[in-house]
Short mmCIF file of C-alpha atoms and ligand atoms in Angstrom, two decimals:
data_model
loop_
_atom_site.label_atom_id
_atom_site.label_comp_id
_atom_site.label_asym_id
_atom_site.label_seq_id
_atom_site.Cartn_x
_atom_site.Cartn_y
_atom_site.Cartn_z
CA UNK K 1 -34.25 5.64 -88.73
CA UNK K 2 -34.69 2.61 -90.80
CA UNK K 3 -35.37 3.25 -95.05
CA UNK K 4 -37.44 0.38 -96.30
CA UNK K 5 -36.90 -1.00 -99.73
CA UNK K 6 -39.73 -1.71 -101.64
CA UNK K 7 -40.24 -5.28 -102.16
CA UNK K 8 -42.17 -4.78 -105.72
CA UNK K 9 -39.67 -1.88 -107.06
CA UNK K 10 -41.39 0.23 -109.57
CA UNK K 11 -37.88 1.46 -111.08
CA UNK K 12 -34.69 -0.42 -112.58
CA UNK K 13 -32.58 1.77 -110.09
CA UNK K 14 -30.04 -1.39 -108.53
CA UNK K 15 -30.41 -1.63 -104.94
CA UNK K 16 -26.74 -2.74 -103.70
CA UNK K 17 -26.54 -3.57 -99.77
CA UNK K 18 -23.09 -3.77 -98.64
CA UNK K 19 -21.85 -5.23 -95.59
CA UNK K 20 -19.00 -3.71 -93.76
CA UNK K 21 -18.58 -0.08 -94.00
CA UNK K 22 -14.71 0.58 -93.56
CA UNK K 23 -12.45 1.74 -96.56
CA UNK K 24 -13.59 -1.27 -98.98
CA UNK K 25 -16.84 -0.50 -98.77
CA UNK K 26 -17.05 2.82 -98.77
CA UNK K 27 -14.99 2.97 -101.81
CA UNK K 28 -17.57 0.87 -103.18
CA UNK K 29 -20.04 2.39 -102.20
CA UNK K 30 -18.71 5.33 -103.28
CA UNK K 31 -18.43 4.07 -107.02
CA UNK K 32 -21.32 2.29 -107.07
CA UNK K 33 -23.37 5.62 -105.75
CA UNK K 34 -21.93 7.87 -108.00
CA UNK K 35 -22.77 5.72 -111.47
CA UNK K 36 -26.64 5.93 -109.91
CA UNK K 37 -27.28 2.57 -107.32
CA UNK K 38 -29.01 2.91 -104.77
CA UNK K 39 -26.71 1.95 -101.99
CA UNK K 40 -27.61 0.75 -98.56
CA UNK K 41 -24.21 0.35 -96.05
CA UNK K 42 -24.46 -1.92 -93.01
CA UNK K 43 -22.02 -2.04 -90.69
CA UNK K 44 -21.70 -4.04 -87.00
CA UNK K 45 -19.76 -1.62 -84.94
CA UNK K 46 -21.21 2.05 -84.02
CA UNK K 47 -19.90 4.15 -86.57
CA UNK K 48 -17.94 3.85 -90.23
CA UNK K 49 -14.14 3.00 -90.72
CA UNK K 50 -13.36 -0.41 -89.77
CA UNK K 51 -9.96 -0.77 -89.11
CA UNK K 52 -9.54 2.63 -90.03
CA UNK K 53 -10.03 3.81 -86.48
CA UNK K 54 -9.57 6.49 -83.88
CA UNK K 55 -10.84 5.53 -80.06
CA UNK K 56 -12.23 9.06 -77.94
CA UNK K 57 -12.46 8.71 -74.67
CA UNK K 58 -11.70 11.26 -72.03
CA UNK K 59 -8.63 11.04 -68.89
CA UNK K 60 -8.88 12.55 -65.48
CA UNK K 61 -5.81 14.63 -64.56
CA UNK K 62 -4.37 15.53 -60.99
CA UNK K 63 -6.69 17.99 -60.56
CA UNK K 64 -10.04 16.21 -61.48
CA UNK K 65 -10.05 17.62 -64.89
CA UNK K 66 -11.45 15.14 -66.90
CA UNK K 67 -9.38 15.99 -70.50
CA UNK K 68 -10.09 14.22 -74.03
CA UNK K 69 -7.86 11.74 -75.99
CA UNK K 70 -7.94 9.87 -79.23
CA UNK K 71 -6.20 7.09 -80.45
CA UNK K 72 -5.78 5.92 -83.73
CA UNK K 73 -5.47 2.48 -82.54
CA UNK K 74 -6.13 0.88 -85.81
CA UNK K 75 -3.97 1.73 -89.00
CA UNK K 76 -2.05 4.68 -87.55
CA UNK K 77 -1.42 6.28 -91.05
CA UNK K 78 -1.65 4.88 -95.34
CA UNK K 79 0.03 5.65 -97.91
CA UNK K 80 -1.18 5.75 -101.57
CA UNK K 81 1.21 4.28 -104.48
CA UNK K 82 -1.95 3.79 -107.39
CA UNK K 83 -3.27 6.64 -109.60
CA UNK K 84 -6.72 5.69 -108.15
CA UNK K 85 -5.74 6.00 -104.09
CA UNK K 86 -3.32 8.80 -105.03
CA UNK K 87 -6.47 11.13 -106.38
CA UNK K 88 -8.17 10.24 -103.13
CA UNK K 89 -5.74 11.55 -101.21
CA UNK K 90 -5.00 14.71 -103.22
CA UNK K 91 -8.83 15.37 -102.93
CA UNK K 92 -8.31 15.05 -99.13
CA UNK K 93 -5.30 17.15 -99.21
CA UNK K 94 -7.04 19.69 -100.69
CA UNK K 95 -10.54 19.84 -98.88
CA UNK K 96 -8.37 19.55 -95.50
CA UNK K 97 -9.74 15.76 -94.45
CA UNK K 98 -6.09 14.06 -95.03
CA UNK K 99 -2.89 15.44 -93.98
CA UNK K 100 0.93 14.86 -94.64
CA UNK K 101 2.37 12.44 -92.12
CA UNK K 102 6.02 13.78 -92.97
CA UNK K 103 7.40 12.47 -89.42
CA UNK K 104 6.41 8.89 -90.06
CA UNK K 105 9.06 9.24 -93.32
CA UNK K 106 8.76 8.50 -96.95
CA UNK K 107 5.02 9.34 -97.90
CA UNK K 108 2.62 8.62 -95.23
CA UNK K 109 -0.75 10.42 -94.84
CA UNK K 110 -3.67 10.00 -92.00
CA UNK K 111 -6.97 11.20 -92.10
CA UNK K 112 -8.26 14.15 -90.32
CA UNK K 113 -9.31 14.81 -87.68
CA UNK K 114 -9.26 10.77 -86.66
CA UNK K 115 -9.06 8.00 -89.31
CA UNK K 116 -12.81 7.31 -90.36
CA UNK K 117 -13.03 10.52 -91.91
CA UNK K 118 -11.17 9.38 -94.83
CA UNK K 119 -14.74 6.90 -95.13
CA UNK K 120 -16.79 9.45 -94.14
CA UNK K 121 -15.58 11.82 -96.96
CA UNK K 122 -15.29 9.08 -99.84
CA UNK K 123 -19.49 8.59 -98.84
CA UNK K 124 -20.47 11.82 -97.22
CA UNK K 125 -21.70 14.09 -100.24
CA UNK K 126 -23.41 11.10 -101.14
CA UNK K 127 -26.83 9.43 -101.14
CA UNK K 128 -26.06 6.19 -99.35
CA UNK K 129 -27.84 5.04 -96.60
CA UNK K 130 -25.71 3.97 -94.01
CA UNK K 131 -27.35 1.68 -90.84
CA UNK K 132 -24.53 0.57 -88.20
CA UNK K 133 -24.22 -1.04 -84.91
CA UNK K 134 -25.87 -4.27 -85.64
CA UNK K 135 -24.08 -7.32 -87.14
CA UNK K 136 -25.69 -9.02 -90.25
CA UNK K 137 -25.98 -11.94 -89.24
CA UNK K 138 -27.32 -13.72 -92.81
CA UNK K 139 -28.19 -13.36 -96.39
CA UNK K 140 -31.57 -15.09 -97.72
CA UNK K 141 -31.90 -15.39 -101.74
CA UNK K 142 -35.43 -14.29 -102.21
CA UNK K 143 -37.09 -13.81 -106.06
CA UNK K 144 -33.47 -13.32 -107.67
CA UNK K 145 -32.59 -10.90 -104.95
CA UNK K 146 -31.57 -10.62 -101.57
CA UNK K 147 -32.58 -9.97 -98.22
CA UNK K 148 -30.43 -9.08 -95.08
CA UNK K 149 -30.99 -10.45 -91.56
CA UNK K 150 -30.12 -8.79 -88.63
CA UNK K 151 -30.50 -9.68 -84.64
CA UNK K 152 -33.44 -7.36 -84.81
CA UNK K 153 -34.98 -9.31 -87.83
CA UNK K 154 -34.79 -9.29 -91.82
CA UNK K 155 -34.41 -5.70 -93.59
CA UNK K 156 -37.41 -4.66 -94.63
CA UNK K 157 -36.97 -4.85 -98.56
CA UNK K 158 -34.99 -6.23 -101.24
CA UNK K 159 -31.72 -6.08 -103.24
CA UNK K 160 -30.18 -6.44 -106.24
CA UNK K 161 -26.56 -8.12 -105.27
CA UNK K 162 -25.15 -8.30 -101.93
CA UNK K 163 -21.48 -7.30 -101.01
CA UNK K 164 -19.11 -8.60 -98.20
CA UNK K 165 -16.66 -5.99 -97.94
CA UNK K 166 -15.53 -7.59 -94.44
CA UNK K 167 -12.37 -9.57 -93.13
CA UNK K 168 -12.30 -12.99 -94.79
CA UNK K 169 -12.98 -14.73 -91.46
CA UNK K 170 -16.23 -12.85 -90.77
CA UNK K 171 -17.59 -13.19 -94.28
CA UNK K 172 -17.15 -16.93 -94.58
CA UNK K 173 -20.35 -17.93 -92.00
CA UNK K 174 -22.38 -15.18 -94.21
CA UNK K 175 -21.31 -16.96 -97.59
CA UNK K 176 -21.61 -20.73 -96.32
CA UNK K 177 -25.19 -21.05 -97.24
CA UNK K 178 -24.40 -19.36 -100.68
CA UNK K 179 -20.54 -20.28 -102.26
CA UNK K 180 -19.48 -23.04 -100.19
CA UNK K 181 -15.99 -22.85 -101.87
CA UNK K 182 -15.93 -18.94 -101.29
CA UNK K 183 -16.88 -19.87 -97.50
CA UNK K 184 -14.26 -22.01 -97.07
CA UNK K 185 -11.37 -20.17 -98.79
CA UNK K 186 -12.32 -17.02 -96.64
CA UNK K 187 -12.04 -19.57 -93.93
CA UNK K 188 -8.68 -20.66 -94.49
CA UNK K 189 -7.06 -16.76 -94.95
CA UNK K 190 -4.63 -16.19 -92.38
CA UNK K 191 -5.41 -13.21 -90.57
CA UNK K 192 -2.45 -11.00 -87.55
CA UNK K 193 -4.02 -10.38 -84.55
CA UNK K 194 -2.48 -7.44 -82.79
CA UNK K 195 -2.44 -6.62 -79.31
CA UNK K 196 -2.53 -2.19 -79.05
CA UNK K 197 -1.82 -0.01 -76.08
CA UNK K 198 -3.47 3.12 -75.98
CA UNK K 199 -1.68 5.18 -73.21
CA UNK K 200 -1.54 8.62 -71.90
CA UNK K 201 1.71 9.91 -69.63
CA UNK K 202 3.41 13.11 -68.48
CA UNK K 203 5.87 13.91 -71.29
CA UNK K 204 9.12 11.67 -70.79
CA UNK K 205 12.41 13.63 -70.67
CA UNK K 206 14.65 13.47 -74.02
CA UNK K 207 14.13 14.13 -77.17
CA UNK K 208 10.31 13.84 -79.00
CA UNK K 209 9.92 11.42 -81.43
CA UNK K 210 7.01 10.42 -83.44
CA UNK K 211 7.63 7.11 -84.44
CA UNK K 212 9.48 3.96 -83.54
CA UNK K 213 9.52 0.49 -84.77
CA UNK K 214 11.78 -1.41 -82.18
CA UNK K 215 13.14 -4.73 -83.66
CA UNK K 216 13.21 -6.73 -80.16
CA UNK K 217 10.61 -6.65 -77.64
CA UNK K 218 7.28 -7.17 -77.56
CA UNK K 219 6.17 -4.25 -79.68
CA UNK K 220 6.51 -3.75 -83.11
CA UNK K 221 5.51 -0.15 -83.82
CA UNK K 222 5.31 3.29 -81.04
CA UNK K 223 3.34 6.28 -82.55
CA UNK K 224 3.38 9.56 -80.40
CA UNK K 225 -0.30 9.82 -81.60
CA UNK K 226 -0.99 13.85 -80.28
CA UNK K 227 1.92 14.99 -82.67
CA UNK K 228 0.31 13.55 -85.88
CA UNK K 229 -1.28 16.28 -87.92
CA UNK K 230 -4.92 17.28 -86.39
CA UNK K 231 -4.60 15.22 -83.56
CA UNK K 232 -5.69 16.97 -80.23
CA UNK K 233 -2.98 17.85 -77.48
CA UNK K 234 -2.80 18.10 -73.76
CA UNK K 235 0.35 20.45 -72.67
CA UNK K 236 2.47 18.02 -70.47
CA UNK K 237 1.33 15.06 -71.82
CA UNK K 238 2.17 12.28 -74.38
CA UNK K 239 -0.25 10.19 -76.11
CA UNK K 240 0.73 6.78 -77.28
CA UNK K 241 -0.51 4.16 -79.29
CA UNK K 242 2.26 0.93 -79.07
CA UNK K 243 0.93 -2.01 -81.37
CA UNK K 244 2.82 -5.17 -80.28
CA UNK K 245 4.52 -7.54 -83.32
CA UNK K 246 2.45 -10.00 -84.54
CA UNK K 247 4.64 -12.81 -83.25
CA UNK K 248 4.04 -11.13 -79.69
CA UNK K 249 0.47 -10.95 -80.21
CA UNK K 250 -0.25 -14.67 -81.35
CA UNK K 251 2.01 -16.09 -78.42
CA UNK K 252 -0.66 -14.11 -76.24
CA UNK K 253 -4.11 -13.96 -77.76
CA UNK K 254 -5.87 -15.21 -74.84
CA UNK K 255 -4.60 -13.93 -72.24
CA UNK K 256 -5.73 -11.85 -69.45
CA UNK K 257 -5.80 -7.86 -70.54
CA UNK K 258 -4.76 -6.68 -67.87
CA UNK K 259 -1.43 -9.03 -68.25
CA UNK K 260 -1.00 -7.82 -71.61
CA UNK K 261 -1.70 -3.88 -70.91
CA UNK K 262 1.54 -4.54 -67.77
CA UNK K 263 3.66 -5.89 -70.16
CA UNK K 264 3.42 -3.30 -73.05
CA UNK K 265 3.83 -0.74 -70.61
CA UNK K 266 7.04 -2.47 -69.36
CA UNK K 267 8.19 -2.40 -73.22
CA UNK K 268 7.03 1.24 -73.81
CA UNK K 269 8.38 2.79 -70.38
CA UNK K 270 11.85 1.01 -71.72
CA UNK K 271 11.55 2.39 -74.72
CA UNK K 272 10.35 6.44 -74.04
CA UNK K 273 12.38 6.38 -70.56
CA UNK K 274 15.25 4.04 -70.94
CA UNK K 275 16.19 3.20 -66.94
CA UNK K 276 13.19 5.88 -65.58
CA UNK K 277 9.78 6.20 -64.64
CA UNK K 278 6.67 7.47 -66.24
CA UNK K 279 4.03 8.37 -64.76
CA UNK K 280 0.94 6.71 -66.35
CA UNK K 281 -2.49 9.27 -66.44
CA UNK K 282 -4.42 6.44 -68.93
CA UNK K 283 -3.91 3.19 -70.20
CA UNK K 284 -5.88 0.35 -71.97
CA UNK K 285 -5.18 -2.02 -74.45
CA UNK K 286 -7.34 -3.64 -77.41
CA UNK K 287 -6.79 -6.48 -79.12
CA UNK K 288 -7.64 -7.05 -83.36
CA UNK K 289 -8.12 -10.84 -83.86
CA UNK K 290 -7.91 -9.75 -87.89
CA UNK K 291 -5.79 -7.20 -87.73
CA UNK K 292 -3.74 -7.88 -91.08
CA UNK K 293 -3.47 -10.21 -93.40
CA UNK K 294 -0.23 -12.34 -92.84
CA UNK K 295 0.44 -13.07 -96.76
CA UNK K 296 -0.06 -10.91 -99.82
CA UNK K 297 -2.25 -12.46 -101.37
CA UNK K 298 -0.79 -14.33 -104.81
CA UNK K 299 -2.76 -13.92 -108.33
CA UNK K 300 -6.20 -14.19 -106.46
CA UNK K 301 -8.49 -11.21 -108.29
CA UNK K 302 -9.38 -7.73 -106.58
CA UNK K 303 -12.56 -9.04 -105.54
CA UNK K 304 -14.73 -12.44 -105.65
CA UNK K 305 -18.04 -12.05 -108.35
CA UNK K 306 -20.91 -14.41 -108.90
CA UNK K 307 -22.60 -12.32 -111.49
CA UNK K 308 -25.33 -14.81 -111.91
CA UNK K 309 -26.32 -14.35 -108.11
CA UNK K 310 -24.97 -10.71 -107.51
CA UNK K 311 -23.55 -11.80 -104.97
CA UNK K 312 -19.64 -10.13 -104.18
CA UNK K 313 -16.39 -10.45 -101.90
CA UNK K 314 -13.90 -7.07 -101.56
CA UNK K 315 -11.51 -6.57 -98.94
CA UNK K 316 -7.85 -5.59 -97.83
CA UNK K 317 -7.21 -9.42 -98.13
CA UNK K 318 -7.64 -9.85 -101.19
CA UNK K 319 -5.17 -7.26 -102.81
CA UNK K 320 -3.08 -6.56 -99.67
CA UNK K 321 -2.00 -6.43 -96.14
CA UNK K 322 -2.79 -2.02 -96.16
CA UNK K 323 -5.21 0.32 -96.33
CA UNK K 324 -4.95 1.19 -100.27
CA UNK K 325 -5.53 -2.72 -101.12
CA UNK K 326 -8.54 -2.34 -99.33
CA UNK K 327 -9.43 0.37 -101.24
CA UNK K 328 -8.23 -1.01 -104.49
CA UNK K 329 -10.66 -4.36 -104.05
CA UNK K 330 -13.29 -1.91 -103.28
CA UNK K 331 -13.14 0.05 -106.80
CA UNK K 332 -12.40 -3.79 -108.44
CA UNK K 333 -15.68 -4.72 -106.37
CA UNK K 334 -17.58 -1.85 -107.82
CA UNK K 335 -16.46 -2.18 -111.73
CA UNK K 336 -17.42 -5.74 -111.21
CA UNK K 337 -21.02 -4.97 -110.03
CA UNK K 338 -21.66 -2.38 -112.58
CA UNK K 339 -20.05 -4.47 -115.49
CA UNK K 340 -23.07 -6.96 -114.50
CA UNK K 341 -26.27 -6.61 -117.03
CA UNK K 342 -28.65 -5.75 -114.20
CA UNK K 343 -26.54 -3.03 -113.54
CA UNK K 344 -25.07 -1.94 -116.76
CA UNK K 345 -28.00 0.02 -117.50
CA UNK K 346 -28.43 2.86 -115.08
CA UNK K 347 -24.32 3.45 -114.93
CA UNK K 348 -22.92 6.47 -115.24
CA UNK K 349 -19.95 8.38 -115.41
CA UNK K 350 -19.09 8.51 -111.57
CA UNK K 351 -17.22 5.00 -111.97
CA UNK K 352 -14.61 6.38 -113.92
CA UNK K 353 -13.50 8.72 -111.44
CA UNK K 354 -11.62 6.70 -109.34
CA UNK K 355 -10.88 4.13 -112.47
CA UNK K 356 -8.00 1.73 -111.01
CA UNK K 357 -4.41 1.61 -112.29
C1 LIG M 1 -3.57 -2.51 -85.60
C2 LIG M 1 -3.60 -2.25 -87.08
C3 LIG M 1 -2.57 -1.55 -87.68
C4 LIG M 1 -2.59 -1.29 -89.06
N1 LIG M 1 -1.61 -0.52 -89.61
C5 LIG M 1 -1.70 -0.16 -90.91
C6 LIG M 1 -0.78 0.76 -91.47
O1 LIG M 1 0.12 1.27 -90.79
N2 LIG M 1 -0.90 1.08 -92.80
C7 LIG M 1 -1.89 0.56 -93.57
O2 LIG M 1 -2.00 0.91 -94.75
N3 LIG M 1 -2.80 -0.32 -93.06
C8 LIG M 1 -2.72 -0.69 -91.76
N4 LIG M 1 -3.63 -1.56 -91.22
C9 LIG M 1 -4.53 -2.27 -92.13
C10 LIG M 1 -5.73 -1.44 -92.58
O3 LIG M 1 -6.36 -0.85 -91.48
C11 LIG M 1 -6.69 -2.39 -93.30
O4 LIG M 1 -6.00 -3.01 -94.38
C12 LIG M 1 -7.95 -1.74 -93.88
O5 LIG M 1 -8.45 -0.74 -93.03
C13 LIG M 1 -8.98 -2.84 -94.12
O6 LIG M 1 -10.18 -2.29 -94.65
P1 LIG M 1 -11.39 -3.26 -95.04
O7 LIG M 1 -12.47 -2.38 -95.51
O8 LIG M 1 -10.88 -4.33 -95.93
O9 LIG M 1 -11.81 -4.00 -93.68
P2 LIG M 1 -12.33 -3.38 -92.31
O10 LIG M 1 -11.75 -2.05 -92.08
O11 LIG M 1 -12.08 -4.44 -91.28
O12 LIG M 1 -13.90 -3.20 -92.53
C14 LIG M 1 -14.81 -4.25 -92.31
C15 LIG M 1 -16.03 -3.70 -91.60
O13 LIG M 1 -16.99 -4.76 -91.49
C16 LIG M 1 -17.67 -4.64 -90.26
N5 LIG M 1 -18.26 -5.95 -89.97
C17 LIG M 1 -17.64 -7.11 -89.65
N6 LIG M 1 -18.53 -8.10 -89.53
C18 LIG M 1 -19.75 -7.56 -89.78
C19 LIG M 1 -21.08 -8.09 -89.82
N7 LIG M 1 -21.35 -9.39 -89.59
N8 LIG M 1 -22.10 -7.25 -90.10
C20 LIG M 1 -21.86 -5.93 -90.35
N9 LIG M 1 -20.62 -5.38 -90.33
C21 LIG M 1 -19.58 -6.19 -90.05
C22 LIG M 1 -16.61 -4.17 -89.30
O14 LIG M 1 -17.20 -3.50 -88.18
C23 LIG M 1 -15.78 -3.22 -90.18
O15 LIG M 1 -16.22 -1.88 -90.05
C24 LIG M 1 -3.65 -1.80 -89.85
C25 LIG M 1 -4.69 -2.49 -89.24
C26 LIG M 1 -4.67 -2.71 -87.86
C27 LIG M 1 -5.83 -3.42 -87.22
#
């Protein structure tokens, strides 16, 4: 159901719209929320999380039992290194909606019970209003504010400042009309693609492992994705997500899927069931055109701020190549609104909560 903003506001409450709901935004959001905004959350695909992703989808077995699967086929775990990310995830550990990756080594944590819930929990206790599966597909200034355009039409209302918490490549045609130079730095970002098989076999003979990051070959990384914590299990059955190197994946962007699903399995049968068979019960493959950025960025700020037109960039690429520097430009995004006058007013404590360092 659709919330309409007023277009004559009676109250000095900021209305923030921000576009692209996975862990940059919501952290936003989050912030932004919390010190009093009134936050609206668009997002393009059907639910929150971005690349912070877990695919259900259900297998049929050899007896026509049709069993369910999930594959974290976007980041396949995080790990937090800042104060600010760290209290996130001892909140999560806590409340049960992260877990302890130990297998993965060193200190890696996933979300429970599939990636977005580490969105869903930074937003859920919340009032933002969340609207998904339709891309924005442009910004209009209107009166010192903003409206957002859909494919079904403008939004009915009007905000404050605008946000792009999205990957650089997808934000530059929203900002072209609005910071040329913003549009065409975003432009020039270089983004990973990465190819992902998401597979389902009987259990290979040997020794379990939960994760491998081959140095030859097509793939890059193989996560046994039914023994992370929370993850659902079928007895008899491994559950694989194999992400192939980004060198891999560039050399074969367009082609066929069906190519590229036979020759990750080739690389992942050689590498659960060196010289055997396995016995495939699902497979598909999906493939991230922005998958990762390919540099750190150098000295560019957390976020991108045009105070004058409230109008703001956040997003892994700017901090980072991982899931905490996507949160990190998130909070940066979200002290930069509220530092603005228009916001200053109605802040609150909430935006210290999280306070970067
Ligand atoms: C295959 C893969 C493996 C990874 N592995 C790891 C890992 O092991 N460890 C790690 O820390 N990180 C990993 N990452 C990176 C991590 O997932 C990202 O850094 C992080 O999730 C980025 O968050 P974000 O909010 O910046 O962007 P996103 O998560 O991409 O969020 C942007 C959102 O914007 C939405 N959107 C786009 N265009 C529009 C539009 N026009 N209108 C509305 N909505 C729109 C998208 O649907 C998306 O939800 C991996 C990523 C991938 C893809």
């Amino acid at each position: 159901m659709q919330t309409a903003t007023p277009l004559h506001p009676t109250r000095a409450t900021p209305r923030i719209a921000i576009v692209g709901a996975g862990l940059a935004g919501a952290a936003c959001a989050r912030t932004l929320a919390s010190s009093g905004a009134q936050v609206t959350l668009f997002d393009k695909s059907r639910g929150i999380g971005g690349r912070l992703s877990t695919r259900r989808t259900v297998w049929t077995d050899a007896l026509g039992v049709e069993q369910p699967v999930q594959f974290d086929h976007g980041a396949v775990g995080f790990e937090a290194h800042s104060l600010a990310f760290q209290a996130v995830v001892q909140q999560g550990l806590a409340d049960g909606w992260i877990a302890h990756w130990a297998a993965a080594g060193g200190d890696h944590f996933v979300a429970v019970p599939g990636m977005p819930a580490l969105c869903h929990a930074l937003i859920g206790s919340l009032d933002v209003h969340v609207h998904t599966g339709e891309p924005v597909t442009g910004l209009h200034r209107i009166r010192g504010g903003w409206q957002i355009e859909r494919n079904s039409g403008l939004w009915p209302g009007r905000f404050d400042q605008v946000v792009l918490a999205l990957p650089p490549a997808q934000a530059a045609p929203l900002l072209r009309p609005h910071a040329t130079g913003w549009s065409e730095a975003a432009a020039q970002v270089p983004m990973q693609a990465c190819w992902t098989l998401m597979a389902v076999t009987d259990t290979p003979p040997g020794p379990a492992f939960d994760l491998l990051q081959p140095t030859r070959g097509p793939l890059a990384s193989i996560v046994r994705n039914d023994r992370k914590p929370g993850r659902q299990t079928t007895p008899g059955h491994a559950v694989w997500v194999a992400q192939a190197s980004a060198a891999w994946s560039a050399s074969h962007l367009e082609d066929h899927p069906a190519g590229v699903s036979k020759a990750l399995r080739d690389a992942l049968r050689a590498a659960i069931n060196p010289g055997g068979e396995v016995r495939w019960c699902h497979s598909t493959v999906h493939r991230w055109l922005y998958a990762r950025p390919a540099r750190v960025p150098l000295g560019t700020p957390g976020c991108w701020w045009d105070a004058a037109r409230g109008l703001g960039v956040c997003g892994d690429f700017l901090v980072g190549a991982h899931a905490e520097a996507a949160f990190l430009s998130g909070l940066d995004m979200a002290h930069a609104v509220l530092s603005a006058p228009a916001t200053r007013r109605t802040a609150g404590s909430g935006a210290a909560r999280f306070a970067r360092t």
